PDB file of C-alpha atoms and ligand atoms in Angstrom:
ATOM      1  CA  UNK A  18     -28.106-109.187  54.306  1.00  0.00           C
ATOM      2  CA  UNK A  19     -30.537-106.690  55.838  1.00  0.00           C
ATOM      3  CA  UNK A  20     -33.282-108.928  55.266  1.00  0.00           C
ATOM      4  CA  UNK A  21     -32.051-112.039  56.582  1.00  0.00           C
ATOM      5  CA  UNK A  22     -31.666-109.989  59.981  1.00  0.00           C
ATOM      6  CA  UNK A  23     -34.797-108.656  60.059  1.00  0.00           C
ATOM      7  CA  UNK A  24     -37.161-111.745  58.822  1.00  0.00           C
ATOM      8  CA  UNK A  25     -38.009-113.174  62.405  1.00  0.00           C
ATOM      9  CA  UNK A  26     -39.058-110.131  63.597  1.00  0.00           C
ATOM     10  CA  UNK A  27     -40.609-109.083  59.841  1.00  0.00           C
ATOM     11  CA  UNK A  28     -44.297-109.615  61.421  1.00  0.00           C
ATOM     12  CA  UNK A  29     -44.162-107.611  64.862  1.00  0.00           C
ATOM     13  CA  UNK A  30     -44.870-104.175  63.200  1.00  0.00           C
ATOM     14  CA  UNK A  31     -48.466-103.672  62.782  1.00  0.00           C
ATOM     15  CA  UNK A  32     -47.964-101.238  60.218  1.00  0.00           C
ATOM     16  CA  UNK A  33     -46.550-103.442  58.034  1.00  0.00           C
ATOM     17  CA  UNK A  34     -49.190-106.420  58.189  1.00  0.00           C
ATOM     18  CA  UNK A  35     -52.116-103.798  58.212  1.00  0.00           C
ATOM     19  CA  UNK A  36     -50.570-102.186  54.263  1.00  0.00           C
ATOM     20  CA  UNK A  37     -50.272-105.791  53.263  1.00  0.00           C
ATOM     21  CA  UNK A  38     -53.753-106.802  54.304  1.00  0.00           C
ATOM     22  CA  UNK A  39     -55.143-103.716  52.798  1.00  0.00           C
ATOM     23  CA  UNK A  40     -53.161-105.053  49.138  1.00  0.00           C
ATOM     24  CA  UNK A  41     -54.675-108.548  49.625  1.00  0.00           C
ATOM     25  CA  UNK A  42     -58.135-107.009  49.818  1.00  0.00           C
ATOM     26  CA  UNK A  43     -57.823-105.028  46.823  1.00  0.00           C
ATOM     27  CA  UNK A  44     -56.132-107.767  45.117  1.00  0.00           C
ATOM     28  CA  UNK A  45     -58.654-110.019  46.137  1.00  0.00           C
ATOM     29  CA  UNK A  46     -61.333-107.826  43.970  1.00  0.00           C
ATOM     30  CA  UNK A  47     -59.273-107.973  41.383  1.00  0.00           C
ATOM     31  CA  UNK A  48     -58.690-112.120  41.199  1.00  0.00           C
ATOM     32  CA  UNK A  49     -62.995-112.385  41.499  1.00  0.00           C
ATOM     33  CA  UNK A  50     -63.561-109.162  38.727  1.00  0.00           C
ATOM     34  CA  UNK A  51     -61.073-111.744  36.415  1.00  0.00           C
ATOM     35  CA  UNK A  52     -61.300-114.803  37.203  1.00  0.00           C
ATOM     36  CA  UNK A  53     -57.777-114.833  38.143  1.00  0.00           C
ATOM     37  CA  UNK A  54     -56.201-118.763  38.951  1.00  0.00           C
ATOM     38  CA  UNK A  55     -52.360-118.129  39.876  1.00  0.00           C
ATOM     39  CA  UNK A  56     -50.668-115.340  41.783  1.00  0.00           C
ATOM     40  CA  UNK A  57     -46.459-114.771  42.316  1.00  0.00           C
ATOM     41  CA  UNK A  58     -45.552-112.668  44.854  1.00  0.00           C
ATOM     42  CA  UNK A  59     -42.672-110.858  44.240  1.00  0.00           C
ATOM     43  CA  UNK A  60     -40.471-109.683  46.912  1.00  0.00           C
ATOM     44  CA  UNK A  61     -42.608-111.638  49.331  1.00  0.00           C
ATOM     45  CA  UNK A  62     -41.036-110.894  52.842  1.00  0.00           C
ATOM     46  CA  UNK A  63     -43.076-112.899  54.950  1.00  0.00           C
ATOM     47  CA  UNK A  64     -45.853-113.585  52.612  1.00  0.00           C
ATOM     48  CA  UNK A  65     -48.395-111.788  54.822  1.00  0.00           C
ATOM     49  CA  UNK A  66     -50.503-111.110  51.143  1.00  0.00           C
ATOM     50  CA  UNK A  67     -50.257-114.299  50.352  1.00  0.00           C
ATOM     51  CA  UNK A  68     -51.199-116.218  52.876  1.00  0.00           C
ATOM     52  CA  UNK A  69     -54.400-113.875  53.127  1.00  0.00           C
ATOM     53  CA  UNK A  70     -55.244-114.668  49.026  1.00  0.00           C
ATOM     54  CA  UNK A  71     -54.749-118.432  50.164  1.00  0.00           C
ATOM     55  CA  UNK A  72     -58.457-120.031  49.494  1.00  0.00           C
ATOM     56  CA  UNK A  73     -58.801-117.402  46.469  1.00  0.00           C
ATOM     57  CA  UNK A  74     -55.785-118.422  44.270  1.00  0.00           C
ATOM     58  CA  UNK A  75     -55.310-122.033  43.025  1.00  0.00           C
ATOM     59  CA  UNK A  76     -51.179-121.364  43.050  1.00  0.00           C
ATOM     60  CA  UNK A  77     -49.337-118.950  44.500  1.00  0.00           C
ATOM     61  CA  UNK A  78     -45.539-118.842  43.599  1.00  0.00           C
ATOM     62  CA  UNK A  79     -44.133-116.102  46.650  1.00  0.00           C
ATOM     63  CA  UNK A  80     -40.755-115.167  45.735  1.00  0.00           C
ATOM     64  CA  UNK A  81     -37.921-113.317  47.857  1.00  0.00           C
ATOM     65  CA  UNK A  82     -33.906-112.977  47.282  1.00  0.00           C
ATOM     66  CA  UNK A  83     -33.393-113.449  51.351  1.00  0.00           C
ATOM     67  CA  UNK A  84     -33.188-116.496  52.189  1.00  0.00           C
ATOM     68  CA  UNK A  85     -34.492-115.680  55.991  1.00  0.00           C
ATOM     69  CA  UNK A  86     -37.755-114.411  54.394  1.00  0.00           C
ATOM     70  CA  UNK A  87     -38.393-117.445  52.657  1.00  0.00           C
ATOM     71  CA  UNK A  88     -37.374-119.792  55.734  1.00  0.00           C
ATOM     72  CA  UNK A  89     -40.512-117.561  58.088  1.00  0.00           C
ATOM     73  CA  UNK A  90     -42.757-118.146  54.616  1.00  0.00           C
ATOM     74  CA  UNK A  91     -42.368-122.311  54.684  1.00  0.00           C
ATOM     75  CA  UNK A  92     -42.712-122.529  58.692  1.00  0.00           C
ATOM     76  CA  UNK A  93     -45.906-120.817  57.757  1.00  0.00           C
ATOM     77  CA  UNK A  94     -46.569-122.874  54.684  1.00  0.00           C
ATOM     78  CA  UNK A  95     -45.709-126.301  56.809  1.00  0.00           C
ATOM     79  CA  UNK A  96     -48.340-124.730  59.545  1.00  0.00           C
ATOM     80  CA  UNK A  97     -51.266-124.192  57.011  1.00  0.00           C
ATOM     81  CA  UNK A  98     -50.481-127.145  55.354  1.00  0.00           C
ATOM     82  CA  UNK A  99     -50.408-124.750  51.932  1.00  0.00           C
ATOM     83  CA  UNK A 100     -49.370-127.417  49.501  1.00  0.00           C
ATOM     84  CA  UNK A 101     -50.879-125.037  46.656  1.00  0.00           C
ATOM     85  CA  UNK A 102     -48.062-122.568  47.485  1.00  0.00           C
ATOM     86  CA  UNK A 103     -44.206-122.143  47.193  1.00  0.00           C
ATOM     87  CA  UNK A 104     -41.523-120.134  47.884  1.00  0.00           C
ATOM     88  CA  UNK A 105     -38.065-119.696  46.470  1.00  0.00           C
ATOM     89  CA  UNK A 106     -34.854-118.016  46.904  1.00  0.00           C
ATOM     90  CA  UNK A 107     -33.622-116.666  44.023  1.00  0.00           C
ATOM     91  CA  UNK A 108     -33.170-113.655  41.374  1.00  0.00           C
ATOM     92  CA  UNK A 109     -35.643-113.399  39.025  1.00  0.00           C
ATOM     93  CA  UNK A 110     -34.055-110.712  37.209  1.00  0.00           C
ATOM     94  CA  UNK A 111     -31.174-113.728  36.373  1.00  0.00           C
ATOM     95  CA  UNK A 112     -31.979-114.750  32.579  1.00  0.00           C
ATOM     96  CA  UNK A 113     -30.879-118.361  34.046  1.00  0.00           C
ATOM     97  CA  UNK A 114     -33.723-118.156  36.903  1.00  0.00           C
ATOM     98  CA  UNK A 115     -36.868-117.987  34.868  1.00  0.00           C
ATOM     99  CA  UNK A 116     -39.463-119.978  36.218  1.00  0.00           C
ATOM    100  CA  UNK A 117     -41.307-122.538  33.693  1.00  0.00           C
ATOM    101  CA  UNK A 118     -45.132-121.199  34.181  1.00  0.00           C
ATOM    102  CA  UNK A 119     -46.752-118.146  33.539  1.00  0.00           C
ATOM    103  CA  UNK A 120     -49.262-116.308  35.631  1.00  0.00           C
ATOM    104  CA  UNK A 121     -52.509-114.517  35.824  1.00  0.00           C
ATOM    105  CA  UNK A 122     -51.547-111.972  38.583  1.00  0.00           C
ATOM    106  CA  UNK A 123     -48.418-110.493  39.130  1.00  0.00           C
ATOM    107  CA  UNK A 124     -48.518-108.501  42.765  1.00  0.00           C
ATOM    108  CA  UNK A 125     -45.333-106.971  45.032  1.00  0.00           C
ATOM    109  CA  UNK A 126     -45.732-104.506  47.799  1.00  0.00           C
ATOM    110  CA  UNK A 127     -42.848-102.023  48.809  1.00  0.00           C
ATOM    111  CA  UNK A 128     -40.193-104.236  46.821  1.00  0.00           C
ATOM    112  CA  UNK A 129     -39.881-102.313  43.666  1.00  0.00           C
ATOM    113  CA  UNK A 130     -37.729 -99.253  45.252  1.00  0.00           C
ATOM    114  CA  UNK A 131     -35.029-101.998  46.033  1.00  0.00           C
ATOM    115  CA  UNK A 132     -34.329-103.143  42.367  1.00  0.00           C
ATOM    116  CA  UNK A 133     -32.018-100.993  40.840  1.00  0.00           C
ATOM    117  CA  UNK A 134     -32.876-102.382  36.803  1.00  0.00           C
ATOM    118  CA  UNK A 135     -36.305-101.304  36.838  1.00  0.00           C
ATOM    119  CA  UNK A 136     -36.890-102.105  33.382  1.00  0.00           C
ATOM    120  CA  UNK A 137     -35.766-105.256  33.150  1.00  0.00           C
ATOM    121  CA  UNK A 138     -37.852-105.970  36.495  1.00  0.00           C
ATOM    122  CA  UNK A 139     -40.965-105.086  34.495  1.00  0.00           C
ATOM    123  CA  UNK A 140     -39.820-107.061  31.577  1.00  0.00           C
ATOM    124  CA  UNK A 141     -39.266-109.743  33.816  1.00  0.00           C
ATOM    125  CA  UNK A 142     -43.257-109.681  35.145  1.00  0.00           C
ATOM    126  CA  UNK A 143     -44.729-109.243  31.469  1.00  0.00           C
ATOM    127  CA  UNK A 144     -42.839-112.527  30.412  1.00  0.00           C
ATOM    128  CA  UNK A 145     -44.265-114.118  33.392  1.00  0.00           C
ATOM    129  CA  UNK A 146     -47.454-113.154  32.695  1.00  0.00           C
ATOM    130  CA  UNK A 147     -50.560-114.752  30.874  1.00  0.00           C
ATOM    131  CA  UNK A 148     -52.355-113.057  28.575  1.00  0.00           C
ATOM    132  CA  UNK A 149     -54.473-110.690  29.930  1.00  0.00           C
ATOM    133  CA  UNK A 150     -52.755-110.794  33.435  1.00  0.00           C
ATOM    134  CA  UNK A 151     -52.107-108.208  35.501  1.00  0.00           C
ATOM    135  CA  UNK A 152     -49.213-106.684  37.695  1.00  0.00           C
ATOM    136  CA  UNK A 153     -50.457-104.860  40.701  1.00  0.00           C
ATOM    137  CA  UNK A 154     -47.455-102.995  42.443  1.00  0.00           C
ATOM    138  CA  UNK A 155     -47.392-100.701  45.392  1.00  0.00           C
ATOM    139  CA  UNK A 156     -44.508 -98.305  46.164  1.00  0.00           C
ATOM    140  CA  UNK A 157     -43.048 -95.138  47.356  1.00  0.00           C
ATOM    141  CA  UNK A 158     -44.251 -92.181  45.590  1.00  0.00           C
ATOM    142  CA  UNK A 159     -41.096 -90.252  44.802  1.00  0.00           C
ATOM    143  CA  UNK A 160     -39.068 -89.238  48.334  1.00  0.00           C
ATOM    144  CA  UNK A 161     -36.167 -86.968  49.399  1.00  0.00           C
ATOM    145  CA  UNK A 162     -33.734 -90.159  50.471  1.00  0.00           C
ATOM    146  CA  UNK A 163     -35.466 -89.891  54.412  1.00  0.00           C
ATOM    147  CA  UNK A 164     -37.122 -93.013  53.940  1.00  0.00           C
ATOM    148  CA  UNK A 165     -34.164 -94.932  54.473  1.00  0.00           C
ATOM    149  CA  UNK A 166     -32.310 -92.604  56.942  1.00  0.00           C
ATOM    150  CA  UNK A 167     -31.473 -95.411  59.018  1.00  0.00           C
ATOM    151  CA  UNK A 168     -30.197 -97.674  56.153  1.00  0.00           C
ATOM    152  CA  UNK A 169     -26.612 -95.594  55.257  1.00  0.00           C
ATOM    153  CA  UNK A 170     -25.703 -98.302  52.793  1.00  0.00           C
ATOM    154  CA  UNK A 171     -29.347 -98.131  50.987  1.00  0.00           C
ATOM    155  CA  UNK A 172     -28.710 -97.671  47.194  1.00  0.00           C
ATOM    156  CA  UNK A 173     -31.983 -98.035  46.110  1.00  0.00           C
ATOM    157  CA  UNK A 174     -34.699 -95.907  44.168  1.00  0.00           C
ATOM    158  CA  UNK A 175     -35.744 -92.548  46.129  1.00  0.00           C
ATOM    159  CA  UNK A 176     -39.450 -94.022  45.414  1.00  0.00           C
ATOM    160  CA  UNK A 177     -41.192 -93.398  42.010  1.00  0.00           C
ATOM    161  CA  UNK A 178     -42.171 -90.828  39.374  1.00  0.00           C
ATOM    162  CA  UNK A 179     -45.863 -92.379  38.844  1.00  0.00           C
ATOM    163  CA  UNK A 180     -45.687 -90.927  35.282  1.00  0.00           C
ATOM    164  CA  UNK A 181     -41.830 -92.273  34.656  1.00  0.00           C
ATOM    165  CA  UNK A 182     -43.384 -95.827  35.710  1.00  0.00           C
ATOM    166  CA  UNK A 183     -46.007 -95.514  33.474  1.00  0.00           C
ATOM    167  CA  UNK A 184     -43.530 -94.888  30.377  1.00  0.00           C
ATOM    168  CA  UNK A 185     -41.563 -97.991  31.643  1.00  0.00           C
ATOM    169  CA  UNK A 186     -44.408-100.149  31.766  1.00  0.00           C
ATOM    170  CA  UNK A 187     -45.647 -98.914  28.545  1.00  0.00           C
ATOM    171  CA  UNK A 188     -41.908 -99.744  27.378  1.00  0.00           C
ATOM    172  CA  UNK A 189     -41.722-103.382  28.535  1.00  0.00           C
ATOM    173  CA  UNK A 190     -45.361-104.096  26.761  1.00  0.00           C
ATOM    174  CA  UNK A 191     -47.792-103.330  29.219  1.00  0.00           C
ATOM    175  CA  UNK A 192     -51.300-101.635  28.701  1.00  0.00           C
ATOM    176  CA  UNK A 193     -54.166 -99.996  30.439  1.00  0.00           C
ATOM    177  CA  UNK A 194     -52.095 -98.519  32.834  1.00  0.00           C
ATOM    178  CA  UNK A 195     -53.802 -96.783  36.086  1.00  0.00           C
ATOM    179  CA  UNK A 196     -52.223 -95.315  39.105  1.00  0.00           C
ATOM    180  CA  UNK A 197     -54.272 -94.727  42.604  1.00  0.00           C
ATOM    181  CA  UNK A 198     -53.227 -93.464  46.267  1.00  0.00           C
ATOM    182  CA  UNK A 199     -53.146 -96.851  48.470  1.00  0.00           C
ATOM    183  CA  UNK A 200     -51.538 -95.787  51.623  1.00  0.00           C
ATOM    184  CA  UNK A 201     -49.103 -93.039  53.362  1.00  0.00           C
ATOM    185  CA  UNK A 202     -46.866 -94.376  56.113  1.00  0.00           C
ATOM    186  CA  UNK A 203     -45.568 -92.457  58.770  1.00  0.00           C
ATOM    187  CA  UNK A 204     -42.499 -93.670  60.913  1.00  0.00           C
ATOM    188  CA  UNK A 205     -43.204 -91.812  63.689  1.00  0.00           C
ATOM    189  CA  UNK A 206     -45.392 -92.354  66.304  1.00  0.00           C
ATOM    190  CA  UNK A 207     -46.876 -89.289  66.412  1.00  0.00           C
ATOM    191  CA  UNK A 208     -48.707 -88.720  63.369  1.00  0.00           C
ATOM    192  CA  UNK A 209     -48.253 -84.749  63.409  1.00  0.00           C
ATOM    193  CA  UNK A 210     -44.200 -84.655  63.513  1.00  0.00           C
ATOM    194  CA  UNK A 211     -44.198 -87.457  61.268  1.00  0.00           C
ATOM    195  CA  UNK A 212     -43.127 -86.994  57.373  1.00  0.00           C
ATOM    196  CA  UNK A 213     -45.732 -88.509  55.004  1.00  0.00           C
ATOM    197  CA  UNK A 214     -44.544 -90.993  53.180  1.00  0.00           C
ATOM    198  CA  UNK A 215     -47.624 -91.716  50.437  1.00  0.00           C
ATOM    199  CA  UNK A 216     -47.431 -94.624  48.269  1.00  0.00           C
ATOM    200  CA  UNK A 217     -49.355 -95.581  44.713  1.00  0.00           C
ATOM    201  CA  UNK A 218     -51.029 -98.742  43.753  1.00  0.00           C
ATOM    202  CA  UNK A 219     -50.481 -98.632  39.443  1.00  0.00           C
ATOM    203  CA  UNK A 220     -51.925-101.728  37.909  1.00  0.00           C
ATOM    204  CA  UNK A 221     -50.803-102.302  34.533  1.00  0.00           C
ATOM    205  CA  UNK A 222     -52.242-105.039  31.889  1.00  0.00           C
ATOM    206  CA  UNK A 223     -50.485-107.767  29.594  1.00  0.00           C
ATOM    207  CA  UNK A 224     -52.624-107.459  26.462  1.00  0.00           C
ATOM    208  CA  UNK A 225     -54.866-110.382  25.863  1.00  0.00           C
TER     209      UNK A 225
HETATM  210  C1  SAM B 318     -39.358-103.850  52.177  1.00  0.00           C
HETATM  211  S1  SAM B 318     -39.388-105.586  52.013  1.00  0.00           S
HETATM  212  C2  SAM B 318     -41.115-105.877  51.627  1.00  0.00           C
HETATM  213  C3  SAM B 318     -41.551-107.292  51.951  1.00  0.00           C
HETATM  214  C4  SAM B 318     -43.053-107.531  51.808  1.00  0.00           C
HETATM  215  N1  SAM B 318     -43.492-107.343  50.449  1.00  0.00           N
HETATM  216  C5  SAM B 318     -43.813-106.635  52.758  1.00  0.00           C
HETATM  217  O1  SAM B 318     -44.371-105.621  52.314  1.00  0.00           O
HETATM  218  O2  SAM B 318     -43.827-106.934  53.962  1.00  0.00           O
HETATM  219  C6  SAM B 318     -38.590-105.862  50.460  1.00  0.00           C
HETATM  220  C7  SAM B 318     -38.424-107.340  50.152  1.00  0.00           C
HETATM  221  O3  SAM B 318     -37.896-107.455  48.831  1.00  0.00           O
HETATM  222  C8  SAM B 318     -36.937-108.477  48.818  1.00  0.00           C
HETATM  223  N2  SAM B 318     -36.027-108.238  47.690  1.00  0.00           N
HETATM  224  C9  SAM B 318     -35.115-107.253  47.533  1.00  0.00           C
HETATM  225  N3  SAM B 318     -34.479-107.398  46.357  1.00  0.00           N
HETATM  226  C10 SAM B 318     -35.021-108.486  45.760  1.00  0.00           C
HETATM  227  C11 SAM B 318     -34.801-109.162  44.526  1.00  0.00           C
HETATM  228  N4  SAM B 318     -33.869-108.748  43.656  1.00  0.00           N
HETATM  229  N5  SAM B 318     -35.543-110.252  44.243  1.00  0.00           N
HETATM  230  C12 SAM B 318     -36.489-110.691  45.128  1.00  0.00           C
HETATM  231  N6  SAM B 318     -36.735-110.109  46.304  1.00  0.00           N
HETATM  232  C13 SAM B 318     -36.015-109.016  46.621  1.00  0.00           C
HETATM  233  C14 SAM B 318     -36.252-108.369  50.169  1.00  0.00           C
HETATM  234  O4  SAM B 318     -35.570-109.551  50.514  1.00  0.00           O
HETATM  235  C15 SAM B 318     -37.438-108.060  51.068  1.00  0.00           C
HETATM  236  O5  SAM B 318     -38.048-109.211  51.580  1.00  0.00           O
END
Protein backbone atom coordinates (compact mmCIF):
# COMPACT_ATOMS: atom_id res chain seq x y z
CA UNK A 1 0.00 0.00 0.00
CA UNK A 2 1.10 3.54 -0.86
CA UNK A 3 0.90 4.50 2.59
CA UNK A 4 2.71 1.87 4.25
CA UNK A 5 5.73 3.01 1.90
CA UNK A 6 5.59 6.35 2.58
CA UNK A 7 4.87 6.46 6.59
CA UNK A 8 8.64 6.70 7.76
CA UNK A 9 9.32 9.37 5.71
CA UNK A 10 5.44 10.88 6.24
CA UNK A 11 7.08 13.78 8.54
CA UNK A 12 10.15 15.10 6.37
CA UNK A 13 7.95 17.45 4.20
CA UNK A 14 7.46 20.65 5.88
CA UNK A 15 4.53 21.36 3.96
CA UNK A 16 2.74 18.76 5.25
CA UNK A 17 3.37 19.30 9.14
CA UNK A 18 2.97 23.17 8.66
CA UNK A 19 -1.19 22.43 7.00
CA UNK A 20 -1.59 20.08 9.90
CA UNK A 21 -0.40 22.49 12.55
CA UNK A 22 -2.39 25.22 11.03
CA UNK A 23 -5.78 22.50 11.49
CA UNK A 24 -4.73 21.84 15.12
CA UNK A 25 -4.79 25.57 15.80
CA UNK A 26 -8.07 26.15 14.41
CA UNK A 27 -9.31 23.07 15.91
CA UNK A 28 -7.93 23.99 19.04
CA UNK A 29 -10.43 27.22 19.06
CA UNK A 30 -12.96 25.20 18.36
CA UNK A 31 -12.47 22.39 21.43
CA UNK A 32 -12.13 25.82 24.04
CA UNK A 33 -15.39 27.83 22.10
CA UNK A 34 -17.25 24.12 23.11
CA UNK A 35 -15.97 22.68 25.62
CA UNK A 36 -15.04 19.84 23.53
CA UNK A 37 -13.60 16.42 25.73
CA UNK A 38 -12.79 13.69 22.92
CA UNK A 39 -11.36 14.03 19.44
CA UNK A 40 -10.93 10.92 16.53
CA UNK A 41 -8.76 11.58 13.96
CA UNK A 42 -9.66 10.16 10.94
CA UNK A 43 -7.22 9.24 8.38
CA UNK A 44 -4.51 10.14 10.86
CA UNK A 45 -1.17 9.58 8.89
CA UNK A 46 1.24 10.34 11.40
CA UNK A 47 -0.96 12.03 13.84
CA UNK A 48 0.93 15.34 13.51
CA UNK A 49 -2.82 17.11 14.65
CA UNK A 50 -3.08 15.06 17.21
CA UNK A 51 -0.27 15.00 18.97
CA UNK A 52 -0.41 18.97 18.83
CA UNK A 53 -4.33 18.85 20.51
CA UNK A 54 -2.59 16.45 23.14
CA UNK A 55 -2.99 18.55 26.63
CA UNK A 56 -6.41 20.02 25.08
CA UNK A 57 -8.41 16.76 24.51
CA UNK A 58 -9.05 14.24 27.34
CA UNK A 59 -9.13 11.21 24.46
CA UNK A 60 -8.09 11.17 21.26
CA UNK A 61 -9.00 8.01 19.15
CA UNK A 62 -6.43 8.66 15.71
CA UNK A 63 -7.49 6.31 13.17
CA UNK A 64 -5.69 5.20 9.77
CA UNK A 65 -6.32 2.02 7.30
CA UNK A 66 -2.22 1.71 6.85
CA UNK A 67 -0.90 -0.08 9.11
CA UNK A 68 2.72 1.80 8.67
CA UNK A 69 0.93 5.06 9.69
CA UNK A 70 -0.29 3.73 12.76
CA UNK A 71 3.13 1.87 13.68
CA UNK A 72 5.09 5.92 13.32
CA UNK A 73 1.76 7.12 15.53
CA UNK A 74 2.50 4.48 18.69
CA UNK A 75 6.50 5.02 18.53
CA UNK A 76 5.29 8.52 19.06
CA UNK A 77 2.59 7.64 21.52
CA UNK A 78 5.25 5.21 23.54
CA UNK A 79 7.69 8.51 23.38
CA UNK A 80 5.10 10.99 24.94
CA UNK A 81 3.95 8.55 27.12
CA UNK A 82 0.18 9.50 25.59
CA UNK A 83 -1.78 6.94 27.50
CA UNK A 84 -4.97 9.25 26.80
CA UNK A 85 -4.56 8.38 23.08
CA UNK A 86 -4.91 5.40 20.60
CA UNK A 87 -4.56 4.37 17.35
CA UNK A 88 -6.02 1.63 15.23
CA UNK A 89 -5.87 -0.04 11.99
CA UNK A 90 -8.93 -0.57 10.58
CA UNK A 91 -12.03 0.49 8.23
CA UNK A 92 -14.39 2.46 9.74
CA UNK A 93 -16.62 2.48 6.90
CA UNK A 94 -16.95 -1.66 7.84
CA UNK A 95 -20.53 -1.91 9.63
CA UNK A 96 -18.50 -4.70 11.75
CA UNK A 97 -15.71 -1.97 12.81
CA UNK A 98 -17.75 0.53 14.72
CA UNK A 99 -16.09 1.68 17.63
CA UNK A 100 -18.17 1.55 21.09
CA UNK A 101 -17.91 5.49 22.10
CA UNK A 102 -19.04 8.47 20.62
CA UNK A 103 -17.27 11.76 20.26
CA UNK A 104 -17.38 15.46 20.61
CA UNK A 105 -15.07 16.34 17.62
CA UNK A 106 -14.77 14.63 14.58
CA UNK A 107 -11.51 16.16 12.52
CA UNK A 108 -9.52 14.59 9.17
CA UNK A 109 -7.19 16.55 7.02
CA UNK A 110 -6.59 15.65 3.24
CA UNK A 111 -8.20 12.04 3.80
CA UNK A 112 -11.62 12.56 2.49
CA UNK A 113 -10.55 12.64 -1.43
CA UNK A 114 -9.34 8.96 -0.83
CA UNK A 115 -12.77 7.40 0.20
CA UNK A 116 -14.62 6.55 -2.65
CA UNK A 117 -18.38 6.11 -0.50
CA UNK A 118 -18.52 9.55 0.56
CA UNK A 119 -21.80 9.26 2.01
CA UNK A 120 -21.52 6.56 3.97
CA UNK A 121 -18.10 8.19 5.28
CA UNK A 122 -20.22 11.07 6.59
CA UNK A 123 -22.78 8.75 7.94
CA UNK A 124 -20.13 7.01 9.51
CA UNK A 125 -18.83 10.46 11.53
CA UNK A 126 -22.53 11.58 12.50
CA UNK A 127 -23.04 8.09 14.25
CA UNK A 128 -19.84 8.65 15.95
CA UNK A 129 -20.68 11.76 17.06
CA UNK A 130 -22.22 13.26 20.36
CA UNK A 131 -24.77 15.47 20.30
CA UNK A 132 -23.82 18.67 19.39
CA UNK A 133 -20.34 17.51 18.04
CA UNK A 134 -18.72 18.61 15.29
CA UNK A 135 -16.80 17.28 12.12
CA UNK A 136 -14.14 19.60 10.93
CA UNK A 137 -12.72 18.32 7.48
CA UNK A 138 -10.18 19.82 5.19
CA UNK A 139 -9.81 18.85 1.50
CA UNK A 140 -9.15 19.52 -2.06
CA UNK A 141 -11.37 22.00 -3.55
CA UNK A 142 -12.46 20.40 -6.80
CA UNK A 143 -9.14 19.61 -9.24
CA UNK A 144 -8.46 18.58 -12.87
CA UNK A 145 -6.88 14.90 -11.79
CA UNK A 146 -3.04 16.84 -11.56
CA UNK A 147 -3.00 16.42 -8.02
CA UNK A 148 -2.16 12.96 -8.20
CA UNK A 149 -0.10 12.96 -11.48
CA UNK A 150 2.41 10.89 -9.94
CA UNK A 151 -0.05 8.31 -8.44
CA UNK A 152 -1.27 6.43 -12.04
CA UNK A 153 -3.26 3.95 -10.02
CA UNK A 154 -5.08 6.88 -7.85
CA UNK A 155 -8.89 6.26 -8.08
CA UNK A 156 -9.90 8.66 -5.79
CA UNK A 157 -12.17 11.91 -5.72
CA UNK A 158 -10.78 14.82 -8.13
CA UNK A 159 -11.25 16.99 -4.74
CA UNK A 160 -14.71 18.46 -3.81
CA UNK A 161 -17.73 20.46 -4.99
CA UNK A 162 -18.00 22.59 -1.57
CA UNK A 163 -21.75 22.93 -2.38
CA UNK A 164 -22.15 18.94 -3.38
CA UNK A 165 -20.53 18.34 0.25
CA UNK A 166 -22.79 20.47 1.78
CA UNK A 167 -25.94 18.49 0.29
CA UNK A 168 -24.19 15.25 1.53
CA UNK A 169 -23.72 16.41 4.88
CA UNK A 170 -27.10 17.82 5.01
CA UNK A 171 -28.11 14.17 3.72
CA UNK A 172 -26.38 12.09 6.43
CA UNK A 173 -28.01 14.53 9.30
CA UNK A 174 -25.71 17.19 9.72
CA UNK A 175 -26.50 20.98 10.39
CA UNK A 176 -25.05 24.42 10.45
CA UNK A 177 -22.93 23.76 7.75
CA UNK A 178 -20.01 26.43 6.87
CA UNK A 179 -17.26 26.23 4.38
CA UNK A 180 -13.91 28.57 4.59
CA UNK A 181 -10.50 28.75 2.48
CA UNK A 182 -7.77 27.00 4.89
CA UNK A 183 -4.84 26.56 2.69
CA UNK A 184 -3.57 26.24 -1.15
CA UNK A 185 -0.64 23.90 -1.70
CA UNK A 186 1.67 24.15 -4.35
CA UNK A 187 3.99 21.14 -5.38
CA UNK A 188 6.42 23.01 -6.87
CA UNK A 189 9.09 24.75 -5.54
CA UNK A 190 8.70 27.70 -7.21
CA UNK A 191 5.60 29.24 -6.23
CA UNK A 192 5.00 31.09 -9.73
CA UNK A 193 5.09 27.80 -12.11
CA UNK A 194 3.33 26.03 -9.53
CA UNK A 195 -0.59 25.05 -9.99
CA UNK A 196 -2.68 26.13 -6.97
CA UNK A 197 -4.08 23.60 -5.37
CA UNK A 198 -6.67 25.49 -2.67
CA UNK A 199 -8.33 23.51 -0.12
CA UNK A 200 -11.69 24.23 2.22
CA UNK A 201 -12.12 23.76 5.87
CA UNK A 202 -16.39 22.97 6.05
CA UNK A 203 -17.40 22.30 9.59
CA UNK A 204 -20.64 20.74 9.87
CA UNK A 205 -22.80 20.16 13.27
CA UNK A 206 -24.62 16.97 14.81
CA UNK A 207 -27.76 18.62 16.18
CA UNK A 208 -27.88 18.79 19.91
C1 LIG B 1 -2.97 12.06 2.30
S1 LIG B 1 -2.85 11.10 3.75
C2 LIG B 1 -3.19 12.33 5.02
C3 LIG B 1 -2.64 11.93 6.37
C4 LIG B 1 -2.74 13.02 7.43
N1 LIG B 1 -4.11 13.37 7.71
C5 LIG B 1 -1.95 14.24 7.01
O1 LIG B 1 -2.55 15.22 6.56
O2 LIG B 1 -0.71 14.20 7.10
C6 LIG B 1 -4.34 10.15 3.73
C7 LIG B 1 -4.40 9.16 4.88
O3 LIG B 1 -5.69 8.54 4.86
C8 LIG B 1 -5.53 7.18 5.15
N2 LIG B 1 -6.68 6.45 4.59
C9 LIG B 1 -7.00 6.24 3.30
N3 LIG B 1 -8.14 5.52 3.21
C10 LIG B 1 -8.55 5.31 4.48
C11 LIG B 1 -9.66 4.64 5.08
N4 LIG B 1 -10.58 4.02 4.33
N5 LIG B 1 -9.76 4.61 6.42
C12 LIG B 1 -8.81 5.23 7.19
N6 LIG B 1 -7.75 5.87 6.70
C13 LIG B 1 -7.61 5.91 5.36
C14 LIG B 1 -4.22 6.80 4.49
O4 LIG B 1 -3.68 5.61 5.02
C15 LIG B 1 -3.38 8.03 4.79
O5 LIG B 1 -2.69 7.94 6.00
Amino acid sequence: MRFDDEAKTWDEKPERAERSILFAERLSGLIKANDYKTGMDFGAGTGVTSFRLADELEKITLIDYSSGMVDEINKKLEQKNATHMEAHCLNLLDPANALPEKYDLIYSIMTLHHILDTERLLEVFHQHLNPGGMVALVDLDSEDGSFHAKYPDFDGHLGFDRSDLFQKLKNAGFEHMVAEDFYTIFKEEDIEKSKPYPLFLIKAQKQP
